[in-house]
mmCIF file of C-alpha atoms in Angstrom:
data_model
loop_
_atom_site.group_PDB
_atom_site.id
_atom_site.type_symbol
_atom_site.label_atom_id
_atom_site.label_comp_id
_atom_site.label_asym_id
_atom_site.label_seq_id
_atom_site.Cartn_x
_atom_site.Cartn_y
_atom_site.Cartn_z
ATOM 1 C CA UNK W 3 -14.283 28.453 63.840
ATOM 2 C CA UNK W 4 -15.928 28.819 67.194
ATOM 3 C CA UNK W 5 -19.524 29.838 66.708
ATOM 4 C CA UNK W 6 -22.389 29.399 69.083
ATOM 5 C CA UNK W 7 -25.077 26.846 68.407
ATOM 6 C CA UNK W 8 -28.720 27.520 68.901
ATOM 7 C CA UNK W 9 -30.732 25.062 70.998
ATOM 8 C CA UNK W 10 -31.958 23.058 68.002
ATOM 9 C CA UNK W 11 -28.398 22.593 66.724
ATOM 10 C CA UNK W 12 -27.124 21.721 70.192
ATOM 11 C CA UNK W 13 -29.815 19.068 70.670
ATOM 12 C CA UNK W 14 -29.063 17.592 67.252
ATOM 13 C CA UNK W 15 -25.291 17.320 67.738
ATOM 14 C CA UNK W 16 -25.630 16.039 71.293
ATOM 15 C CA UNK W 17 -28.405 13.537 70.644
ATOM 16 C CA UNK W 18 -27.680 9.954 71.699
ATOM 17 C CA UNK W 19 -27.735 8.732 68.073
ATOM 18 C CA UNK W 20 -25.282 11.367 66.828
ATOM 19 C CA UNK W 21 -23.044 11.004 69.882
ATOM 20 C CA UNK W 22 -22.919 7.199 69.524
ATOM 21 C CA UNK W 23 -22.108 7.405 65.793
ATOM 22 C CA UNK W 24 -19.426 10.030 66.387
ATOM 23 C CA UNK W 25 -17.839 7.848 69.085
ATOM 24 C CA UNK W 26 -18.007 4.755 66.850
ATOM 25 C CA UNK W 27 -16.234 6.542 63.981
ATOM 26 C CA UNK W 28 -13.628 8.078 66.283
ATOM 27 C CA UNK W 29 -12.935 4.638 67.795
ATOM 28 C CA UNK W 30 -12.390 3.189 64.291
ATOM 29 C CA UNK W 31 -10.071 6.037 63.353
ATOM 30 C CA UNK W 32 -8.121 5.733 66.606
ATOM 31 C CA UNK W 33 -7.510 2.030 65.899
ATOM 32 C CA UNK W 34 -5.809 2.743 62.567
ATOM 33 C CA UNK W 35 -2.076 2.134 62.479
ATOM 34 C CA UNK W 36 -0.134 5.304 61.690
ATOM 35 C CA UNK W 37 1.903 5.300 58.474
ATOM 36 C CA UNK W 38 5.644 5.030 58.823
ATOM 37 C CA UNK W 39 7.699 8.047 57.810
ATOM 38 C CA UNK W 40 8.950 6.060 54.788
ATOM 39 C CA UNK W 41 5.387 5.372 53.656
ATOM 40 C CA UNK W 42 4.364 9.007 54.117
ATOM 41 C CA UNK W 43 7.386 10.095 52.103
ATOM 42 C CA UNK W 44 6.632 7.609 49.295
ATOM 43 C CA UNK W 45 2.986 8.700 49.177
ATOM 44 C CA UNK W 46 3.966 12.367 48.780
ATOM 45 C CA UNK W 47 4.698 13.743 45.323
ATOM 46 C CA UNK W 48 8.222 14.700 46.358
ATOM 47 C CA UNK W 49 9.004 11.216 47.648
ATOM 48 C CA UNK W 50 7.503 9.516 44.600
ATOM 49 C CA UNK W 51 9.451 11.816 42.255
ATOM 50 C CA UNK W 52 12.685 11.356 44.214
ATOM 51 C CA UNK W 53 12.405 7.575 43.989
ATOM 52 C CA UNK W 54 11.597 7.795 40.288
ATOM 53 C CA UNK W 55 14.695 9.927 39.671
ATOM 54 C CA UNK W 56 16.809 7.394 41.560
ATOM 55 C CA UNK W 57 15.234 4.376 39.834
ATOM 56 C CA UNK W 58 15.093 5.591 36.232
ATOM 57 C CA UNK W 59 18.752 4.708 35.610
ATOM 58 C CA UNK W 60 18.312 1.272 37.195
ATOM 59 C CA UNK W 61 15.771 0.023 34.636
ATOM 60 C CA UNK W 62 16.067 -0.392 30.859
ATOM 61 C CA UNK W 63 13.536 2.403 30.272
ATOM 62 C CA UNK W 64 12.142 5.307 32.253
ATOM 63 C CA UNK W 65 8.668 3.872 31.702
ATOM 64 C CA UNK W 66 9.644 0.601 33.388
ATOM 65 C CA UNK W 67 11.018 2.476 36.410
ATOM 66 C CA UNK W 68 7.833 4.540 36.616
ATOM 67 C CA UNK W 69 5.544 1.496 36.271
ATOM 68 C CA UNK W 70 7.460 -0.324 39.014
ATOM 69 C CA UNK W 71 6.846 2.615 41.361
ATOM 70 C CA UNK W 72 3.174 2.582 40.377
ATOM 71 C CA UNK W 73 3.068 -1.143 41.257
ATOM 72 C CA UNK W 74 4.256 -0.320 44.772
ATOM 73 C CA UNK W 75 1.778 2.554 45.018
ATOM 74 C CA UNK W 76 -1.075 0.223 43.990
ATOM 75 C CA UNK W 77 0.043 -2.318 46.590
ATOM 76 C CA UNK W 78 -0.114 0.322 49.333
ATOM 77 C CA UNK W 79 -3.178 2.309 48.295
ATOM 78 C CA UNK W 80 -5.166 0.116 45.921
ATOM 79 C CA UNK W 81 -4.926 2.622 43.064
ATOM 80 C CA UNK W 82 -2.470 4.271 40.702
ATOM 81 C CA UNK W 83 -0.967 7.608 41.651
ATOM 82 C CA UNK W 84 -1.130 8.909 38.068
ATOM 83 C CA UNK W 85 -3.273 7.734 35.190
ATOM 84 C CA UNK W 86 -0.238 7.352 32.937
ATOM 85 C CA UNK W 87 3.465 8.114 32.630
ATOM 86 C CA UNK W 88 2.926 11.258 30.541
ATOM 87 C CA UNK W 89 0.808 12.918 33.260
ATOM 88 C CA UNK W 90 3.479 12.147 35.856
ATOM 89 C CA UNK W 91 6.160 13.597 33.549
ATOM 90 C CA UNK W 92 4.194 16.838 33.123
ATOM 91 C CA UNK W 93 3.967 17.313 36.893
ATOM 92 C CA UNK W 94 7.624 16.351 37.336
ATOM 93 C CA UNK W 95 8.712 18.830 34.644
ATOM 94 C CA UNK W 96 6.713 21.626 36.309
ATOM 95 C CA UNK W 97 8.353 20.827 39.632
ATOM 96 C CA UNK W 98 11.816 20.800 38.085
ATOM 97 C CA UNK W 99 11.153 24.168 36.386
ATOM 98 C CA UNK W 100 9.974 25.678 39.676
ATOM 99 C CA UNK W 101 13.206 24.567 41.372
ATOM 100 C CA UNK W 102 15.385 26.445 38.862
#
């Protein structure tokens, strides 16, 4: 979207206060460490589901495998990916149906 700014808009977005804040935020963002490809994959639905499908036979119950993945997700992001196992299963079932 490349639209022209009027003078009032130009002055606002090029004011010293706005420019300094924009530069401060961009500096913070530039300092962030990029995620590894493994982390990006795990954080995607496909990666999470793939790991679940691999892990579900390695634990006594499917719920335990799912909760272990959620533990790793919480460690990385500070929150659960899904509120509960049943919501994850609904999304997983929809994905599996779409693949058929």
